[in-house]
Amino acid sequence: QVQLVESGGGLVQAGDSLRLSCAPSGRTFSSYTMGWFRQAPGKGREFVATITRSTSTTYYAGSVKGRFTISRDKAKNTVYLQMNSLKPEDTALYYCAAHNGGSYYAISSYTYWGQGTQVTVSS
């Protein structure tokens, strides 16, 4: 069974940094465009960032651009999300997912989701 496993979440203060990791089990995801999404309490899941499979071109939501950086290490089969200057509004459950065609910004374009890792930012 294919699984994506996120890690690196935690409780931090505003202004701090965290680095999330996403590693698959069961197969390699080096041939996939990979994305990060998040879901805050009481809200829908929203796009955060994507990194393409071939050129590693990156795309970001406006709310995180300039603060978050998505990257991938193909040798380690791992995708990262470096989050700097964290704000309380970044508090959410963060998911990674593998893109399966369509818009990079749409949840429906992604298959193979992880269970998420919680990020909580206190003010």
Short mmCIF file of N, CA, C and O in Angstrom, two decimals:
data_model
loop_
_atom_site.label_atom_id
_atom_site.label_comp_id
_atom_site.label_asym_id
_atom_site.label_seq_id
_atom_site.Cartn_x
_atom_site.Cartn_y
_atom_site.Cartn_z
N GLN A 1 0.84 -1.18 0.00
CA GLN A 1 0.00 0.00 0.00
C GLN A 1 0.88 1.24 0.00
O GLN A 1 1.84 1.32 0.75
N VAL A 2 0.53 2.21 -0.85
CA VAL A 2 1.31 3.43 -0.95
C VAL A 2 0.87 4.38 0.14
O VAL A 2 -0.31 4.62 0.35
N GLN A 3 1.84 4.94 0.85
CA GLN A 3 1.55 5.94 1.86
C GLN A 3 2.55 7.07 1.78
O GLN A 3 3.71 6.86 1.45
N LEU A 4 2.06 8.25 2.10
CA LEU A 4 2.92 9.40 2.29
C LEU A 4 2.93 9.72 3.77
O LEU A 4 1.87 9.73 4.41
N VAL A 5 4.11 9.95 4.33
CA VAL A 5 4.23 10.19 5.76
C VAL A 5 4.87 11.55 5.99
O VAL A 5 6.01 11.78 5.59
N GLU A 6 4.10 12.43 6.63
CA GLU A 6 4.60 13.75 6.96
C GLU A 6 5.17 13.76 8.37
O GLU A 6 4.71 13.01 9.25
N SER A 7 6.15 14.61 8.60
CA SER A 7 6.74 14.77 9.93
C SER A 7 7.30 16.18 10.05
O SER A 7 7.42 16.90 9.05
N GLY A 8 7.63 16.56 11.29
CA GLY A 8 8.28 17.84 11.52
C GLY A 8 7.39 18.91 12.12
O GLY A 8 7.86 20.01 12.42
N GLY A 9 6.11 18.62 12.29
CA GLY A 9 5.22 19.61 12.87
C GLY A 9 5.51 19.81 14.35
O GLY A 9 6.29 19.07 14.96
N GLY A 10 4.87 20.80 14.93
CA GLY A 10 5.05 21.05 16.35
C GLY A 10 4.42 22.36 16.78
O GLY A 10 3.71 23.00 16.00
N LEU A 11 4.67 22.72 18.02
CA LEU A 11 4.17 23.96 18.61
C LEU A 11 5.33 24.95 18.67
O LEU A 11 6.36 24.65 19.28
N VAL A 12 5.15 26.08 18.03
CA VAL A 12 6.18 27.11 18.00
C VAL A 12 5.56 28.47 18.27
O VAL A 12 4.33 28.61 18.28
N GLN A 13 6.41 29.46 18.46
CA GLN A 13 5.94 30.83 18.65
C GLN A 13 5.98 31.59 17.33
O GLN A 13 6.72 31.22 16.42
N ALA A 14 5.20 32.63 17.27
CA ALA A 14 5.21 33.47 16.08
C ALA A 14 6.62 33.97 15.79
O ALA A 14 7.34 34.36 16.72
N GLY A 15 7.00 33.90 14.52
CA GLY A 15 8.34 34.30 14.12
C GLY A 15 9.33 33.16 14.01
O GLY A 15 10.41 33.31 13.42
N ASP A 16 8.98 32.01 14.59
CA ASP A 16 9.86 30.84 14.55
C ASP A 16 9.80 30.16 13.19
O ASP A 16 9.00 30.53 12.32
N SER A 17 10.63 29.14 13.06
CA SER A 17 10.68 28.35 11.82
C SER A 17 10.45 26.87 12.12
O SER A 17 10.72 26.40 13.23
N LEU A 18 9.97 26.17 11.10
CA LEU A 18 9.84 24.72 11.15
C LEU A 18 10.14 24.18 9.76
O LEU A 18 9.91 24.87 8.76
N ARG A 19 10.61 22.93 9.70
CA ARG A 19 10.77 22.27 8.42
C ARG A 19 9.98 20.96 8.44
O ARG A 19 10.22 20.08 9.27
N LEU A 20 9.03 20.88 7.54
CA LEU A 20 8.23 19.66 7.40
C LEU A 20 8.88 18.75 6.36
O LEU A 20 9.47 19.23 5.39
N SER A 21 8.72 17.46 6.57
CA SER A 21 9.23 16.47 5.63
C SER A 21 8.08 15.57 5.20
O SER A 21 7.15 15.31 5.96
N CYS A 22 8.21 15.06 3.99
CA CYS A 22 7.22 14.12 3.45
C CYS A 22 7.98 13.02 2.74
O CYS A 22 8.70 13.28 1.77
N ALA A 23 7.82 11.81 3.21
CA ALA A 23 8.49 10.67 2.60
C ALA A 23 7.48 9.58 2.33
O ALA A 23 6.61 9.31 3.15
N PRO A 24 7.55 8.95 1.18
CA PRO A 24 6.62 7.89 0.86
C PRO A 24 7.11 6.53 1.34
O PRO A 24 8.30 6.33 1.53
N SER A 25 6.18 5.66 1.53
CA SER A 25 6.53 4.27 1.75
C SER A 25 5.82 3.45 0.69
O SER A 25 4.70 3.75 0.32
N GLY A 26 6.48 2.49 0.18
CA GLY A 26 5.84 1.63 -0.80
C GLY A 26 6.23 1.91 -2.24
O GLY A 26 6.07 1.05 -3.09
N ARG A 27 6.66 3.13 -2.53
CA ARG A 27 7.10 3.42 -3.90
C ARG A 27 7.89 4.72 -3.91
O ARG A 27 7.86 5.47 -2.95
N THR A 28 8.55 4.98 -5.04
CA THR A 28 9.26 6.24 -5.18
C THR A 28 8.33 7.28 -5.79
O THR A 28 7.49 6.97 -6.63
N PHE A 29 8.50 8.51 -5.36
CA PHE A 29 7.68 9.60 -5.88
C PHE A 29 8.51 10.62 -6.65
O PHE A 29 8.07 11.73 -6.87
N SER A 30 9.70 10.21 -7.08
CA SER A 30 10.56 11.14 -7.82
C SER A 30 9.95 11.54 -9.16
O SER A 30 10.30 12.57 -9.71
N SER A 31 9.03 10.73 -9.68
CA SER A 31 8.42 11.04 -10.97
C SER A 31 7.13 11.84 -10.82
O SER A 31 6.44 12.09 -11.80
N TYR A 32 6.79 12.22 -9.61
CA TYR A 32 5.57 12.98 -9.35
C TYR A 32 5.89 14.43 -9.01
O TYR A 32 6.87 14.72 -8.32
N THR A 33 5.03 15.32 -9.48
CA THR A 33 4.97 16.66 -8.90
C THR A 33 4.33 16.52 -7.52
O THR A 33 3.33 15.80 -7.35
N MET A 34 4.91 17.16 -6.53
CA MET A 34 4.45 17.01 -5.15
C MET A 34 3.97 18.34 -4.59
O MET A 34 4.53 19.40 -4.89
N GLY A 35 2.96 18.27 -3.76
CA GLY A 35 2.41 19.49 -3.19
C GLY A 35 2.21 19.40 -1.69
O GLY A 35 2.19 18.31 -1.10
N TRP A 36 2.07 20.57 -1.08
CA TRP A 36 1.70 20.70 0.33
C TRP A 36 0.38 21.47 0.40
O TRP A 36 0.19 22.47 -0.30
N PHE A 37 -0.50 20.98 1.24
CA PHE A 37 -1.77 21.64 1.53
C PHE A 37 -1.89 21.77 3.04
O PHE A 37 -1.15 21.13 3.79
N ARG A 38 -2.85 22.58 3.48
CA ARG A 38 -3.10 22.69 4.92
C ARG A 38 -4.58 22.90 5.17
O ARG A 38 -5.32 23.38 4.31
N GLN A 39 -4.98 22.51 6.38
CA GLN A 39 -6.36 22.67 6.78
C GLN A 39 -6.41 23.17 8.21
O GLN A 39 -5.98 22.46 9.13
N ALA A 40 -6.91 24.37 8.38
CA ALA A 40 -7.07 24.96 9.71
C ALA A 40 -8.39 24.51 10.31
O ALA A 40 -9.31 24.13 9.58
N PRO A 41 -8.52 24.56 11.63
CA PRO A 41 -9.76 24.13 12.27
C PRO A 41 -10.96 24.91 11.73
O PRO A 41 -10.93 26.14 11.65
N GLY A 42 -11.99 24.18 11.33
CA GLY A 42 -13.21 24.81 10.85
C GLY A 42 -13.13 25.36 9.43
O GLY A 42 -14.08 26.01 8.96
N LYS A 43 -12.03 25.10 8.73
CA LYS A 43 -11.87 25.62 7.38
C LYS A 43 -11.58 24.49 6.41
O LYS A 43 -11.27 23.37 6.80
N GLY A 44 -11.69 24.80 5.13
CA GLY A 44 -11.40 23.82 4.11
C GLY A 44 -9.91 23.67 3.87
O GLY A 44 -9.10 24.48 4.30
N ARG A 45 -9.56 22.59 3.19
CA ARG A 45 -8.15 22.35 2.87
C ARG A 45 -7.73 23.33 1.78
O ARG A 45 -8.46 23.54 0.80
N GLU A 46 -6.55 23.91 1.92
CA GLU A 46 -6.08 24.90 0.95
C GLU A 46 -4.67 24.60 0.47
O GLU A 46 -3.85 24.03 1.19
N PHE A 47 -4.42 25.02 -0.76
CA PHE A 47 -3.12 24.86 -1.38
C PHE A 47 -2.08 25.71 -0.67
O PHE A 47 -2.34 26.85 -0.29
N VAL A 48 -0.87 25.15 -0.51
CA VAL A 48 0.25 25.89 0.08
C VAL A 48 1.38 26.04 -0.94
O VAL A 48 1.82 27.15 -1.22
N ALA A 49 1.86 24.92 -1.49
CA ALA A 49 3.00 24.98 -2.40
C ALA A 49 3.09 23.69 -3.21
O ALA A 49 2.60 22.65 -2.78
N THR A 50 3.74 23.79 -4.37
CA THR A 50 3.97 22.64 -5.24
C THR A 50 5.36 22.74 -5.84
O THR A 50 5.84 23.84 -6.12
N ILE A 51 5.97 21.59 -6.06
CA ILE A 51 7.24 21.52 -6.77
C ILE A 51 7.11 20.48 -7.87
O ILE A 51 6.68 19.36 -7.63
N THR A 52 7.46 20.87 -9.09
CA THR A 52 7.24 19.99 -10.23
C THR A 52 8.28 18.88 -10.29
O THR A 52 9.37 18.99 -9.74
N ARG A 53 7.91 17.83 -11.00
CA ARG A 53 8.72 16.61 -10.98
C ARG A 53 9.99 16.74 -11.78
O ARG A 53 11.03 16.17 -11.40
N SER A 54 9.99 17.47 -12.90
CA SER A 54 11.14 17.44 -13.79
C SER A 54 12.08 18.62 -13.58
O SER A 54 13.29 18.44 -13.41
N THR A 55 11.52 19.83 -13.54
CA THR A 55 12.35 21.02 -13.45
C THR A 55 12.41 21.58 -12.03
O THR A 55 13.12 22.54 -11.79
N SER A 56 11.65 20.99 -11.13
CA SER A 56 11.54 21.49 -9.75
C SER A 56 11.11 22.95 -9.71
O SER A 56 11.55 23.72 -8.84
N THR A 57 10.26 23.33 -10.64
CA THR A 57 9.64 24.66 -10.59
C THR A 57 8.69 24.69 -9.41
O THR A 57 8.01 23.70 -9.13
N THR A 58 8.65 25.82 -8.72
CA THR A 58 7.82 25.90 -7.51
C THR A 58 6.69 26.92 -7.68
O THR A 58 6.81 27.89 -8.43
N TYR A 59 5.61 26.64 -6.99
CA TYR A 59 4.43 27.51 -6.98
C TYR A 59 3.98 27.65 -5.53
O TYR A 59 4.02 26.67 -4.78
N TYR A 60 3.51 28.85 -5.17
CA TYR A 60 3.13 29.11 -3.79
C TYR A 60 1.81 29.84 -3.71
O TYR A 60 1.45 30.64 -4.59
N ALA A 61 1.11 29.61 -2.61
CA ALA A 61 -0.04 30.43 -2.28
C ALA A 61 0.47 31.81 -1.88
O ALA A 61 1.56 31.95 -1.30
N GLY A 62 -0.33 32.82 -2.19
CA GLY A 62 0.09 34.18 -1.89
C GLY A 62 0.37 34.41 -0.41
O GLY A 62 1.23 35.21 -0.04
N SER A 63 -0.37 33.69 0.45
CA SER A 63 -0.24 33.90 1.89
C SER A 63 1.08 33.39 2.46
O SER A 63 1.45 33.76 3.57
N VAL A 64 1.79 32.54 1.71
CA VAL A 64 3.05 31.98 2.23
C VAL A 64 4.24 32.37 1.38
O VAL A 64 5.39 32.10 1.78
N LYS A 65 4.02 32.97 0.24
CA LYS A 65 5.12 33.31 -0.66
C LYS A 65 6.10 34.25 0.03
O LYS A 65 5.70 35.22 0.66
N GLY A 66 7.37 33.92 -0.08
CA GLY A 66 8.40 34.71 0.58
C GLY A 66 8.74 34.22 1.98
O GLY A 66 9.77 34.61 2.54
N ARG A 67 7.88 33.38 2.56
CA ARG A 67 8.14 32.84 3.90
C ARG A 67 8.38 31.33 3.87
O ARG A 67 9.16 30.81 4.66
N PHE A 68 7.71 30.63 2.97
CA PHE A 68 7.82 29.17 2.87
C PHE A 68 8.61 28.81 1.62
O PHE A 68 8.52 29.48 0.59
N THR A 69 9.34 27.70 1.71
CA THR A 69 10.09 27.19 0.57
C THR A 69 9.88 25.68 0.46
O THR A 69 10.14 24.95 1.43
N ILE A 70 9.43 25.25 -0.70
CA ILE A 70 9.28 23.83 -0.96
C ILE A 70 10.50 23.34 -1.73
O ILE A 70 11.03 24.04 -2.59
N SER A 71 10.97 22.15 -1.38
CA SER A 71 12.13 21.58 -2.06
C SER A 71 12.00 20.07 -2.05
O SER A 71 11.14 19.52 -1.36
N ARG A 72 12.85 19.42 -2.83
CA ARG A 72 12.83 17.96 -2.84
C ARG A 72 14.23 17.42 -2.97
O ARG A 72 15.09 18.03 -3.59
N ASP A 73 14.45 16.29 -2.36
CA ASP A 73 15.71 15.56 -2.47
C ASP A 73 15.36 14.23 -3.11
O ASP A 73 14.85 13.33 -2.44
N LYS A 74 15.63 14.13 -4.41
CA LYS A 74 15.22 12.93 -5.13
C LYS A 74 15.99 11.71 -4.65
O LYS A 74 15.45 10.59 -4.64
N ALA A 75 17.23 11.90 -4.25
CA ALA A 75 18.01 10.77 -3.76
C ALA A 75 17.40 10.19 -2.49
O ALA A 75 17.44 8.97 -2.27
N LYS A 76 16.83 11.06 -1.66
CA LYS A 76 16.20 10.61 -0.41
C LYS A 76 14.71 10.39 -0.59
O LYS A 76 14.03 9.98 0.37
N ASN A 77 14.20 10.68 -1.81
CA ASN A 77 12.77 10.50 -2.06
C ASN A 77 11.93 11.26 -1.05
O ASN A 77 10.93 10.73 -0.53
N THR A 78 12.34 12.48 -0.75
CA THR A 78 11.70 13.27 0.30
C THR A 78 11.42 14.68 -0.21
O THR A 78 12.22 15.25 -0.95
N VAL A 79 10.29 15.20 0.19
CA VAL A 79 9.90 16.58 -0.12
C VAL A 79 9.86 17.35 1.20
O VAL A 79 9.41 16.82 2.22
N TYR A 80 10.31 18.59 1.16
CA TYR A 80 10.38 19.42 2.36
C TYR A 80 9.55 20.68 2.19
O TYR A 80 9.32 21.17 1.08
N LEU A 81 9.13 21.22 3.32
CA LEU A 81 8.51 22.54 3.35
C LEU A 81 9.17 23.31 4.48
O LEU A 81 8.92 23.03 5.65
N GLN A 82 10.06 24.23 4.12
CA GLN A 82 10.70 25.10 5.10
C GLN A 82 9.78 26.28 5.35
O GLN A 82 9.42 27.01 4.41
N MET A 83 9.41 26.46 6.60
CA MET A 83 8.47 27.52 6.96
C MET A 83 9.16 28.49 7.91
O MET A 83 9.55 28.11 9.02
N ASN A 84 9.33 29.72 7.45
CA ASN A 84 9.96 30.76 8.25
C ASN A 84 8.96 31.85 8.60
O ASN A 84 7.89 31.94 7.98
N SER A 85 9.30 32.65 9.59
CA SER A 85 8.45 33.77 10.01
C SER A 85 7.01 33.30 10.20
O SER A 85 6.07 33.92 9.69
N LEU A 86 6.84 32.24 10.95
CA LEU A 86 5.51 31.66 11.12
C LEU A 86 4.59 32.61 11.86
O LEU A 86 5.01 33.38 12.74
N LYS A 87 3.31 32.56 11.48
CA LYS A 87 2.27 33.41 12.05
C LYS A 87 1.20 32.52 12.67
O LYS A 87 1.03 31.37 12.25
N PRO A 88 0.44 33.04 13.61
CA PRO A 88 -0.65 32.24 14.19
C PRO A 88 -1.62 31.73 13.13
O PRO A 88 -2.16 30.63 13.27
N GLU A 89 -1.83 32.48 12.07
CA GLU A 89 -2.75 32.04 11.01
C GLU A 89 -2.19 30.90 10.17
O GLU A 89 -2.89 30.35 9.32
N ASP A 90 -0.94 30.53 10.39
CA ASP A 90 -0.38 29.35 9.73
C ASP A 90 -0.73 28.06 10.49
O ASP A 90 -0.42 26.96 10.01
N THR A 91 -1.36 28.19 11.62
CA THR A 91 -1.76 27.02 12.40
C THR A 91 -2.72 26.16 11.59
O THR A 91 -3.76 26.64 11.12
N ALA A 92 -2.36 24.90 11.40
CA ALA A 92 -3.16 23.99 10.57
C ALA A 92 -2.55 22.60 10.60
O ALA A 92 -1.42 22.42 11.07
N LEU A 93 -3.31 21.67 10.06
CA LEU A 93 -2.79 20.33 9.78
C LEU A 93 -2.24 20.37 8.36
O LEU A 93 -2.96 20.75 7.44
N TYR A 94 -0.98 20.03 8.21
CA TYR A 94 -0.30 20.13 6.92
C TYR A 94 -0.18 18.76 6.28
O TYR A 94 0.26 17.80 6.92
N TYR A 95 -0.59 18.69 5.01
CA TYR A 95 -0.58 17.44 4.26
C TYR A 95 0.33 17.55 3.04
O TYR A 95 0.40 18.61 2.40
N CYS A 96 0.99 16.47 2.69
CA CYS A 96 1.64 16.41 1.39
C CYS A 96 0.85 15.46 0.50
O CYS A 96 0.09 14.60 1.00
N ALA A 97 0.98 15.66 -0.80
CA ALA A 97 0.21 14.87 -1.75
C ALA A 97 0.95 14.80 -3.07
O ALA A 97 1.74 15.69 -3.41
N ALA A 98 0.66 13.75 -3.83
CA ALA A 98 1.26 13.56 -5.15
C ALA A 98 0.28 14.01 -6.22
O ALA A 98 -0.89 13.60 -6.23
N HIS A 99 0.78 14.83 -7.15
CA HIS A 99 -0.05 15.39 -8.22
C HIS A 99 -0.32 14.35 -9.30
O HIS A 99 0.58 13.59 -9.68
N ASN A 100 -1.56 14.35 -9.79
CA ASN A 100 -1.95 13.34 -10.77
C ASN A 100 -2.59 13.96 -12.01
O ASN A 100 -3.35 13.31 -12.70
N GLY A 101 -2.26 15.23 -12.29
CA GLY A 101 -2.80 15.87 -13.49
C GLY A 101 -3.77 16.99 -13.12
O GLY A 101 -4.46 16.90 -12.12
N GLY A 102 -3.81 18.02 -13.96
CA GLY A 102 -4.71 19.14 -13.72
C GLY A 102 -4.01 20.28 -13.01
O GLY A 102 -2.78 20.32 -12.89
N SER A 103 -4.82 21.20 -12.54
CA SER A 103 -4.28 22.39 -11.88
C SER A 103 -3.45 22.04 -10.65
O SER A 103 -3.85 21.20 -9.84
N TYR A 104 -2.32 22.70 -10.50
CA TYR A 104 -1.48 22.48 -9.32
C TYR A 104 -2.16 22.97 -8.05
O TYR A 104 -1.80 22.56 -6.95
N TYR A 105 -3.15 23.85 -8.20
CA TYR A 105 -3.76 24.50 -7.04
C TYR A 105 -5.01 23.77 -6.54
O TYR A 105 -5.54 24.11 -5.50
N ALA A 106 -5.46 22.79 -7.29
CA ALA A 106 -6.72 22.11 -6.97
C ALA A 106 -6.49 20.82 -6.19
O ALA A 106 -5.68 19.98 -6.60
N ILE A 107 -7.24 20.64 -5.11
CA ILE A 107 -7.14 19.42 -4.31
C ILE A 107 -7.43 18.20 -5.16
O ILE A 107 -6.78 17.16 -5.02
N SER A 108 -8.38 18.31 -6.05
CA SER A 108 -8.80 17.18 -6.88
C SER A 108 -7.71 16.71 -7.84
O SER A 108 -7.82 15.62 -8.41
N SER A 109 -6.67 17.49 -8.03
CA SER A 109 -5.58 17.13 -8.94
C SER A 109 -4.55 16.22 -8.28
O SER A 109 -3.59 15.81 -8.92
N TYR A 110 -4.74 15.95 -7.02
CA TYR A 110 -3.75 15.20 -6.26
C TYR A 110 -4.30 13.87 -5.80
O TYR A 110 -5.45 13.76 -5.37
N THR A 111 -3.46 12.86 -5.88
CA THR A 111 -3.78 11.55 -5.35
C THR A 111 -2.72 11.21 -4.31
O THR A 111 -1.72 11.90 -4.18
N TYR A 112 -2.88 10.18 -3.57
CA TYR A 112 -1.93 9.75 -2.54
C TYR A 112 -1.67 10.88 -1.54
O TYR A 112 -0.76 11.69 -1.71
N TRP A 113 -2.47 10.92 -0.52
CA TRP A 113 -2.35 11.91 0.55
C TRP A 113 -1.79 11.26 1.79
O TRP A 113 -2.05 10.10 2.09
N GLY A 114 -1.03 12.07 2.56
CA GLY A 114 -0.59 11.61 3.85
C GLY A 114 -1.63 11.89 4.91
O GLY A 114 -2.72 12.40 4.61
N GLN A 115 -1.31 11.56 6.17
CA GLN A 115 -2.24 11.77 7.28
C GLN A 115 -2.12 13.16 7.89
O GLN A 115 -2.98 13.56 8.68
N GLY A 116 -1.06 13.85 7.55
CA GLY A 116 -0.90 15.21 8.03
C GLY A 116 0.00 15.32 9.26
O GLY A 116 0.14 14.36 10.02
N THR A 117 0.57 16.49 9.43
CA THR A 117 1.36 16.80 10.62
C THR A 117 0.91 18.17 11.12
O THR A 117 0.72 19.11 10.35
N GLN A 118 0.67 18.25 12.44
CA GLN A 118 0.09 19.46 13.02
C GLN A 118 1.14 20.53 13.26
O GLN A 118 2.20 20.27 13.84
N VAL A 119 0.82 21.73 12.82
CA VAL A 119 1.65 22.91 13.09
C VAL A 119 0.79 23.89 13.88
O VAL A 119 -0.30 24.27 13.43
N THR A 120 1.26 24.28 15.04
CA THR A 120 0.55 25.23 15.88
C THR A 120 1.49 26.39 16.19
O THR A 120 2.59 26.17 16.69
N VAL A 121 1.04 27.60 15.87
CA VAL A 121 1.86 28.78 16.08
C VAL A 121 1.16 29.67 17.11
O VAL A 121 0.04 30.13 16.88
N SER A 122 1.81 29.90 18.22
CA SER A 122 1.23 30.73 19.27
C SER A 122 1.71 32.17 19.11
O SER A 122 2.81 32.44 18.62
N SER A 123 0.86 33.08 19.54
CA SER A 123 1.18 34.51 19.39
C SER A 123 1.95 35.04 20.59
O SER A 123 2.08 34.38 21.60
#
